[in-house]
Amino acid sequence: MSHLVAPSILSCDFAHVGRDVEMVSSSGADWIHVDVMDGMFVPNMSFGLPVVEAMKRHSSIPLDVHLMVAQPERYLSHFKEAGADVITIHLEACIHLHAAVQQIHKLGAKAGVAINPSTPIFQLVEILPDIEVVCLMSVNPGWGGQSFIPGSLSRISRLKALIGKTNSKALIEVDGGVKLDNAQEILNAGADVLVSGSGVFGQPDPAAAIQTLKNLKKA
Ligand code: DX5
Ligand code: ZN
């Protein structure tokens, strides 16, 4: 399978969110990455349910909703109703992770589990066979525009090995600091899904940047 590109809408112009969602969904991107921050799990706040619902109305591609939210199980059905196709919750935010993953599946969405840069990869071992996506954070969650943490490359390779060992089909989504100039090495390390916010929207032609990411070849 070739890799997927999931531009993060967090870096769009929120005065023109419908326009930017339409641009992403007609640019050859595979998913739109939607970062929800609650001011508790992460210090920052972004946007919530009504905004996700509005984005859905302008998108023709799946919404990949990344919940940086404490106790995310409180909101799973709400985000599914708002239009989430992939729902990703943080391992660090959820005590009953397996039950939450079951709930996501029951709602009819794909389940993702995100892990912070300091969380050991092996903590995913039990959940890997049950999920469709691992969102490996390559920055500390909370803000767009941060630099890729270099140690993330070896975390991607170690995660890929663990996925193989556990007979999991989970895709490795890399989130944070992914830019045109480091995306190839991230793919070479084993990434399946590239999330990029400022790396796309910081370019003079964001649609062309999405195409450039899409045209890279997976190792
Ligand atoms: C960080 C978010 C990311 C963010 C990535 O908390 O989860 O999805 O939007 O932004 P860039 O690509 O600018 O690092
Ligand atoms: Zn994200």
PDB file of C-alpha atoms and ligand atoms in Angstrom:
ATOM      1  CA  MET A   1       0.000   0.000   0.000  1.00  0.00           C
ATOM      2  CA  SER A   2       1.293   3.452  -0.772  1.00  0.00           C
ATOM      3  CA  HIS A   3       1.332   6.000   2.015  1.00  0.00           C
ATOM      4  CA  LEU A   4      -1.497   8.352   2.949  1.00  0.00           C
ATOM      5  CA  VAL A   5      -1.299  12.115   3.380  1.00  0.00           C
ATOM      6  CA  ALA A   6      -3.396  13.760   6.099  1.00  0.00           C
ATOM      7  CA  PRO A   7      -2.967  17.551   6.196  1.00  0.00           C
ATOM      8  CA  SER A   8      -3.717  18.992   9.624  1.00  0.00           C
ATOM      9  CA  ILE A   9      -6.444  21.614   9.430  1.00  0.00           C
ATOM     10  CA  LEU A  10      -5.109  23.149  12.670  1.00  0.00           C
ATOM     11  CA  SER A  11      -2.818  25.334  10.551  1.00  0.00           C
ATOM     12  CA  CYS A  12      -5.549  26.597   8.218  1.00  0.00           C
ATOM     13  CA  ASP A  13      -7.048  30.083   8.201  1.00  0.00           C
ATOM     14  CA  PHE A  14      -9.980  29.632  10.595  1.00  0.00           C
ATOM     15  CA  ALA A  15     -11.727  32.661   9.133  1.00  0.00           C
ATOM     16  CA  HIS A  16     -12.017  30.536   5.954  1.00  0.00           C
ATOM     17  CA  VAL A  17     -12.227  27.031   7.324  1.00  0.00           C
ATOM     18  CA  GLY A  18     -14.775  25.783   4.755  1.00  0.00           C
ATOM     19  CA  ARG A  19     -12.626  27.030   1.892  1.00  0.00           C
ATOM     20  CA  ASP A  20      -9.493  25.395   3.345  1.00  0.00           C
ATOM     21  CA  VAL A  21     -11.254  22.079   3.996  1.00  0.00           C
ATOM     22  CA  GLU A  22     -12.431  22.122   0.365  1.00  0.00           C
ATOM     23  CA  MET A  23      -8.910  22.890  -0.831  1.00  0.00           C
ATOM     24  CA  VAL A  24      -7.489  19.939   1.140  1.00  0.00           C
ATOM     25  CA  SER A  25     -10.191  17.531   0.080  1.00  0.00           C
ATOM     26  CA  SER A  26      -9.710  18.347  -3.613  1.00  0.00           C
ATOM     27  CA  SER A  27      -5.901  18.353  -3.518  1.00  0.00           C
ATOM     28  CA  GLY A  28      -5.231  14.617  -3.599  1.00  0.00           C
ATOM     29  CA  ALA A  29      -4.985  14.281   0.200  1.00  0.00           C
ATOM     30  CA  ASP A  30      -6.329  11.046   1.694  1.00  0.00           C
ATOM     31  CA  TRP A  31      -7.659  12.237   5.058  1.00  0.00           C
ATOM     32  CA  ILE A  32      -8.118  15.567   6.814  1.00  0.00           C
ATOM     33  CA  HIS A  33      -6.430  15.479  10.214  1.00  0.00           C
ATOM     34  CA  VAL A  34      -8.583  17.313  12.767  1.00  0.00           C
ATOM     35  CA  ASP A  35      -6.888  18.256  16.065  1.00  0.00           C
ATOM     36  CA  VAL A  36      -9.258  18.673  19.006  1.00  0.00           C
ATOM     37  CA  MET A  37      -7.631  20.094  22.170  1.00  0.00           C
ATOM     38  CA  ASP A  38      -9.425  20.490  25.462  1.00  0.00           C
ATOM     39  CA  GLY A  39      -7.150  22.687  27.596  1.00  0.00           C
ATOM     40  CA  MET A  40      -6.801  19.793  30.074  1.00  0.00           C
ATOM     41  CA  PHE A  41      -4.972  16.908  28.423  1.00  0.00           C
ATOM     42  CA  VAL A  42      -2.965  19.563  26.582  1.00  0.00           C
ATOM     43  CA  PRO A  43      -2.639  23.183  27.731  1.00  0.00           C
ATOM     44  CA  ASN A  44      -4.045  24.594  24.517  1.00  0.00           C
ATOM     45  CA  MET A  45      -7.613  24.649  23.182  1.00  0.00           C
ATOM     46  CA  SER A  46      -8.508  24.375  19.513  1.00  0.00           C
ATOM     47  CA  PHE A  47     -12.138  23.749  18.564  1.00  0.00           C
ATOM     48  CA  GLY A  48     -14.946  21.329  19.313  1.00  0.00           C
ATOM     49  CA  LEU A  49     -17.973  19.550  17.953  1.00  0.00           C
ATOM     50  CA  PRO A  50     -19.793  22.294  15.970  1.00  0.00           C
ATOM     51  CA  VAL A  51     -16.611  23.117  14.075  1.00  0.00           C
ATOM     52  CA  VAL A  52     -15.949  19.452  13.243  1.00  0.00           C
ATOM     53  CA  GLU A  53     -19.532  19.174  12.032  1.00  0.00           C
ATOM     54  CA  ALA A  54     -19.034  22.226   9.794  1.00  0.00           C
ATOM     55  CA  MET A  55     -15.790  20.780   8.410  1.00  0.00           C
ATOM     56  CA  LYS A  56     -17.586  17.549   7.566  1.00  0.00           C
ATOM     57  CA  ARG A  57     -20.044  19.470   5.398  1.00  0.00           C
ATOM     58  CA  HIS A  58     -17.178  20.784   3.263  1.00  0.00           C
ATOM     59  CA  SER A  59     -15.117  17.601   3.011  1.00  0.00           C
ATOM     60  CA  SER A  60     -15.310  14.815   0.468  1.00  0.00           C
ATOM     61  CA  ILE A  61     -12.553  12.784   2.174  1.00  0.00           C
ATOM     62  CA  PRO A  62     -12.504  11.084   5.605  1.00  0.00           C
ATOM     63  CA  LEU A  63     -12.050  13.141   8.775  1.00  0.00           C
ATOM     64  CA  ASP A  64      -9.254  11.784  10.959  1.00  0.00           C
ATOM     65  CA  VAL A  65     -10.116  13.209  14.360  1.00  0.00           C
ATOM     66  CA  HIS A  66      -7.247  13.353  16.870  1.00  0.00           C
ATOM     67  CA  LEU A  67      -8.682  13.868  20.335  1.00  0.00           C
ATOM     68  CA  MET A  68      -6.166  15.520  22.648  1.00  0.00           C
ATOM     69  CA  VAL A  69      -8.808  15.292  25.329  1.00  0.00           C
ATOM     70  CA  ALA A  70      -8.853  13.927  28.882  1.00  0.00           C
ATOM     71  CA  GLN A  71     -11.180  10.926  29.346  1.00  0.00           C
ATOM     72  CA  PRO A  72     -12.084  10.913  25.659  1.00  0.00           C
ATOM     73  CA  GLU A  73     -14.638   8.120  26.147  1.00  0.00           C
ATOM     74  CA  ARG A  74     -17.058  10.883  27.229  1.00  0.00           C
ATOM     75  CA  TYR A  75     -17.171  12.254  23.684  1.00  0.00           C
ATOM     76  CA  LEU A  76     -16.753   9.335  21.271  1.00  0.00           C
ATOM     77  CA  SER A  77     -20.363   9.147  20.119  1.00  0.00           C
ATOM     78  CA  HIS A  78     -20.547  12.933  19.776  1.00  0.00           C
ATOM     79  CA  PHE A  79     -17.539  13.046  17.470  1.00  0.00           C
ATOM     80  CA  LYS A  80     -18.856  10.143  15.423  1.00  0.00           C
ATOM     81  CA  GLU A  81     -22.128  12.030  14.987  1.00  0.00           C
ATOM     82  CA  ALA A  82     -20.197  15.162  14.035  1.00  0.00           C
ATOM     83  CA  GLY A  83     -18.639  13.199  11.166  1.00  0.00           C
ATOM     84  CA  ALA A  84     -15.426  11.558  12.382  1.00  0.00           C
ATOM     85  CA  ASP A  85     -14.343   8.592  10.249  1.00  0.00           C
ATOM     86  CA  VAL A  86     -11.209   7.807  12.255  1.00  0.00           C
ATOM     87  CA  ILE A  87     -11.297   8.545  15.988  1.00  0.00           C
ATOM     88  CA  THR A  88      -7.917   8.655  17.698  1.00  0.00           C
ATOM     89  CA  ILE A  89      -7.590   8.793  21.469  1.00  0.00           C
ATOM     90  CA  HIS A  90      -4.466   9.108  23.596  1.00  0.00           C
ATOM     91  CA  LEU A  91      -3.143   6.102  25.476  1.00  0.00           C
ATOM     92  CA  GLU A  92      -2.156   8.522  28.267  1.00  0.00           C
ATOM     93  CA  ALA A  93      -5.690   9.964  28.498  1.00  0.00           C
ATOM     94  CA  CYS A  94      -7.670   6.792  28.803  1.00  0.00           C
ATOM     95  CA  ILE A  95      -7.726   4.278  31.664  1.00  0.00           C
ATOM     96  CA  HIS A  96      -9.971   1.743  29.931  1.00  0.00           C
ATOM     97  CA  LEU A  97      -8.333   1.965  26.535  1.00  0.00           C
ATOM     98  CA  HIS A  98      -9.566  -1.370  25.232  1.00  0.00           C
ATOM     99  CA  ALA A  99     -13.153  -0.570  26.152  1.00  0.00           C
ATOM    100  CA  ALA A 100     -12.879   2.815  24.439  1.00  0.00           C
ATOM    101  CA  VAL A 101     -11.523   1.171  21.273  1.00  0.00           C
ATOM    102  CA  GLN A 102     -14.443  -1.268  21.351  1.00  0.00           C
ATOM    103  CA  GLN A 103     -16.816   1.663  21.672  1.00  0.00           C
ATOM    104  CA  ILE A 104     -15.253   3.414  18.660  1.00  0.00           C
ATOM    105  CA  HIS A 105     -15.716   0.262  16.577  1.00  0.00           C
ATOM    106  CA  LYS A 106     -19.279  -0.164  17.757  1.00  0.00           C
ATOM    107  CA  LEU A 107     -19.986   3.368  16.574  1.00  0.00           C
ATOM    108  CA  GLY A 108     -18.725   2.377  13.124  1.00  0.00           C
ATOM    109  CA  ALA A 109     -15.483   4.387  13.066  1.00  0.00           C
ATOM    110  CA  LYS A 110     -11.854   3.324  12.676  1.00  0.00           C
ATOM    111  CA  ALA A 111      -9.944   3.386  15.951  1.00  0.00           C
ATOM    112  CA  GLY A 112      -6.606   5.080  16.456  1.00  0.00           C
ATOM    113  CA  VAL A 113      -4.409   5.285  19.534  1.00  0.00           C
ATOM    114  CA  ALA A 114      -1.967   8.185  19.885  1.00  0.00           C
ATOM    115  CA  ILE A 115       1.172   8.107  22.018  1.00  0.00           C
ATOM    116  CA  ASN A 116       3.248  10.972  23.326  1.00  0.00           C
ATOM    117  CA  PRO A 117       7.001  11.194  22.692  1.00  0.00           C
ATOM    118  CA  SER A 118       7.885  10.000  26.221  1.00  0.00           C
ATOM    119  CA  THR A 119       5.574   6.992  26.283  1.00  0.00           C
ATOM    120  CA  PRO A 120       7.394   3.697  25.682  1.00  0.00           C
ATOM    121  CA  ILE A 121       6.350   2.010  22.437  1.00  0.00           C
ATOM    122  CA  PHE A 122       5.913  -1.365  24.177  1.00  0.00           C
ATOM    123  CA  GLN A 123       2.888   0.009  26.060  1.00  0.00           C
ATOM    124  CA  LEU A 124       0.968  -0.470  22.803  1.00  0.00           C
ATOM    125  CA  VAL A 125       1.633  -4.194  22.682  1.00  0.00           C
ATOM    126  CA  GLU A 126      -1.780  -5.388  23.944  1.00  0.00           C
ATOM    127  CA  ILE A 127      -3.894  -2.938  21.967  1.00  0.00           C
ATOM    128  CA  LEU A 128      -2.099  -3.171  18.594  1.00  0.00           C
ATOM    129  CA  PRO A 129      -4.092  -6.103  17.157  1.00  0.00           C
ATOM    130  CA  ASP A 130      -7.347  -4.223  17.856  1.00  0.00           C
ATOM    131  CA  ILE A 131      -6.696  -0.869  16.228  1.00  0.00           C
ATOM    132  CA  GLU A 132      -6.448   0.503  12.701  1.00  0.00           C
ATOM    133  CA  VAL A 133      -4.074   3.409  13.384  1.00  0.00           C
ATOM    134  CA  VAL A 134      -1.254   4.294  15.777  1.00  0.00           C
ATOM    135  CA  CYS A 135      -0.671   8.035  15.888  1.00  0.00           C
ATOM    136  CA  LEU A 136       2.946   8.392  16.893  1.00  0.00           C
ATOM    137  CA  MET A 137       3.504  11.916  18.167  1.00  0.00           C
ATOM    138  CA  SER A 138       6.774  13.350  16.910  1.00  0.00           C
ATOM    139  CA  VAL A 139       6.240  16.583  18.905  1.00  0.00           C
ATOM    140  CA  ASN A 140       4.611  17.110  22.289  1.00  0.00           C
ATOM    141  CA  PRO A 141       0.927  17.555  21.513  1.00  0.00           C
ATOM    142  CA  GLY A 142      -0.669  20.972  21.919  1.00  0.00           C
ATOM    143  CA  TRP A 143       0.580  23.181  19.114  1.00  0.00           C
ATOM    144  CA  GLY A 144       1.239  23.153  15.412  1.00  0.00           C
ATOM    145  CA  GLY A 145       4.511  24.444  14.012  1.00  0.00           C
ATOM    146  CA  GLN A 146       6.939  22.635  16.358  1.00  0.00           C
ATOM    147  CA  SER A 147      10.138  20.857  15.281  1.00  0.00           C
ATOM    148  CA  PHE A 148      10.237  17.119  14.657  1.00  0.00           C
ATOM    149  CA  ILE A 149      11.872  15.318  17.608  1.00  0.00           C
ATOM    150  CA  PRO A 150      14.760  13.399  15.977  1.00  0.00           C
ATOM    151  CA  GLY A 151      14.434  10.318  18.240  1.00  0.00           C
ATOM    152  CA  SER A 152      11.011   9.747  16.667  1.00  0.00           C
ATOM    153  CA  LEU A 153      12.653   8.067  13.674  1.00  0.00           C
ATOM    154  CA  SER A 154      13.867   5.136  15.760  1.00  0.00           C
ATOM    155  CA  ARG A 155      10.470   5.014  17.514  1.00  0.00           C
ATOM    156  CA  ILE A 156       8.807   4.577  14.104  1.00  0.00           C
ATOM    157  CA  SER A 157      11.106   1.641  13.254  1.00  0.00           C
ATOM    158  CA  ARG A 158      10.567   0.032  16.650  1.00  0.00           C
ATOM    159  CA  LEU A 159       6.814   0.454  16.330  1.00  0.00           C
ATOM    160  CA  LYS A 160       6.902  -1.127  12.878  1.00  0.00           C
ATOM    161  CA  ALA A 161       8.740  -4.143  14.306  1.00  0.00           C
ATOM    162  CA  LEU A 162       6.208  -4.458  17.142  1.00  0.00           C
ATOM    163  CA  ILE A 163       3.302  -4.247  14.679  1.00  0.00           C
ATOM    164  CA  GLY A 164       4.872  -7.105  12.715  1.00  0.00           C
ATOM    165  CA  LYS A 165       5.381  -9.220  15.839  1.00  0.00           C
ATOM    166  CA  THR A 166       1.811  -8.755  17.075  1.00  0.00           C
ATOM    167  CA  ASN A 167       0.181  -9.503  13.700  1.00  0.00           C
ATOM    168  CA  SER A 168      -1.405  -6.064  13.806  1.00  0.00           C
ATOM    169  CA  LYS A 169      -2.649  -4.287  10.703  1.00  0.00           C
ATOM    170  CA  ALA A 170      -2.345  -0.838  12.289  1.00  0.00           C
ATOM    171  CA  LEU A 171      -1.081   1.996  10.126  1.00  0.00           C
ATOM    172  CA  ILE A 172       1.708   4.145  11.549  1.00  0.00           C
ATOM    173  CA  GLU A 173       0.629   7.779  11.434  1.00  0.00           C
ATOM    174  CA  VAL A 174       3.365  10.289  12.218  1.00  0.00           C
ATOM    175  CA  ASP A 175       2.151  13.576  13.663  1.00  0.00           C
ATOM    176  CA  GLY A 176       4.204  16.687  14.363  1.00  0.00           C
ATOM    177  CA  GLY A 177       6.950  18.546  12.534  1.00  0.00           C
ATOM    178  CA  VAL A 178       6.485  16.662   9.258  1.00  0.00           C
ATOM    179  CA  LYS A 179       7.730  18.905   6.458  1.00  0.00           C
ATOM    180  CA  LEU A 180       8.590  18.599   2.780  1.00  0.00           C
ATOM    181  CA  ASP A 181      12.279  18.239   3.667  1.00  0.00           C
ATOM    182  CA  ASN A 182      12.007  15.406   6.236  1.00  0.00           C
ATOM    183  CA  ALA A 183       8.971  13.474   4.955  1.00  0.00           C
ATOM    184  CA  GLN A 184      11.050  11.031   2.899  1.00  0.00           C
ATOM    185  CA  GLU A 185      13.168   9.895   5.857  1.00  0.00           C
ATOM    186  CA  ILE A 186       9.986   9.528   7.930  1.00  0.00           C
ATOM    187  CA  LEU A 187       8.548   7.268   5.226  1.00  0.00           C
ATOM    188  CA  ASN A 188      11.844   5.370   5.045  1.00  0.00           C
ATOM    189  CA  ALA A 189      11.629   4.710   8.804  1.00  0.00           C
ATOM    190  CA  GLY A 190       8.234   3.027   8.276  1.00  0.00           C
ATOM    191  CA  ALA A 191       5.482   5.666   8.355  1.00  0.00           C
ATOM    192  CA  ASP A 192       2.214   4.883   6.546  1.00  0.00           C
ATOM    193  CA  VAL A 193       0.357   8.167   7.130  1.00  0.00           C
ATOM    194  CA  LEU A 194       1.974  11.613   7.074  1.00  0.00           C
ATOM    195  CA  VAL A 195       0.227  14.347   9.062  1.00  0.00           C
ATOM    196  CA  SER A 196       1.425  17.829   8.173  1.00  0.00           C
ATOM    197  CA  GLY A 197       0.001  21.162   9.312  1.00  0.00           C
ATOM    198  CA  SER A 198       2.460  24.045   9.081  1.00  0.00           C
ATOM    199  CA  GLY A 199       4.462  22.009   6.543  1.00  0.00           C
ATOM    200  CA  VAL A 200       1.496  22.330   4.159  1.00  0.00           C
ATOM    201  CA  PHE A 201      -0.233  25.584   5.126  1.00  0.00           C
ATOM    202  CA  GLY A 202       3.086  27.416   5.561  1.00  0.00           C
ATOM    203  CA  GLN A 203       3.826  26.922   1.863  1.00  0.00           C
ATOM    204  CA  PRO A 204       2.828  29.516  -0.739  1.00  0.00           C
ATOM    205  CA  ASP A 205       0.816  26.827  -2.553  1.00  0.00           C
ATOM    206  CA  PRO A 206      -0.573  24.357   0.047  1.00  0.00           C
ATOM    207  CA  ALA A 207      -2.266  22.174  -2.591  1.00  0.00           C
ATOM    208  CA  ALA A 208       1.054  21.751  -4.411  1.00  0.00           C
ATOM    209  CA  ALA A 209       2.743  20.871  -1.092  1.00  0.00           C
ATOM    210  CA  ILE A 210       0.135  18.144  -0.528  1.00  0.00           C
ATOM    211  CA  GLN A 211       0.864  16.787  -4.019  1.00  0.00           C
ATOM    212  CA  THR A 212       4.614  16.801  -3.285  1.00  0.00           C
ATOM    213  CA  LEU A 213       4.019  14.756  -0.104  1.00  0.00           C
ATOM    214  CA  LYS A 214       1.720  12.405  -1.999  1.00  0.00           C
ATOM    215  CA  ASN A 215       4.271  11.869  -4.793  1.00  0.00           C
ATOM    216  CA  LEU A 216       6.997  10.636  -2.421  1.00  0.00           C
ATOM    217  CA  LYS A 217       7.601   6.907  -2.546  1.00  0.00           C
ATOM    218  CA  LYS A 218       7.221   4.733   0.519  1.00  0.00           C
ATOM    219  CA  ALA A 219      10.274   2.617   1.332  1.00  0.00           C
TER     220      ALA A 219
HETATM  221  C1  DX5 B   1      -0.021  18.708  17.539  1.00  0.00           C
HETATM  222  C2  DX5 B   1      -1.081  18.193  16.606  1.00  0.00           C
HETATM  223  C3  DX5 B   1      -0.613  18.087  15.206  1.00  0.00           C
HETATM  224  C4  DX5 B   1      -0.282  19.408  14.582  1.00  0.00           C
HETATM  225  C5  DX5 B   1       0.802  19.171  13.607  1.00  0.00           C
HETATM  226  O1  DX5 B   1      -0.530  18.787  18.807  1.00  0.00           O
HETATM  227  O2  DX5 B   1      -1.530  16.916  17.000  1.00  0.00           O
HETATM  228  O3  DX5 B   1      -1.526  17.362  14.392  1.00  0.00           O
HETATM  229  O4  DX5 B   1      -1.354  20.007  13.913  1.00  0.00           O
HETATM  230  O5  DX5 B   1       1.228  20.390  13.146  1.00  0.00           O
HETATM  231  P1  DX5 B   1       2.630  20.563  12.438  1.00  0.00           P
HETATM  232  O6  DX5 B   1       2.625  19.708  11.214  1.00  0.00           O
HETATM  233  O7  DX5 B   1       2.684  22.024  12.143  1.00  0.00           O
HETATM  234  O8  DX5 B   1       3.699  20.122  13.412  1.00  0.00           O
HETATM  235 ZN    ZN B   2      -2.704  15.712  15.510  1.00  0.00          ZN
END
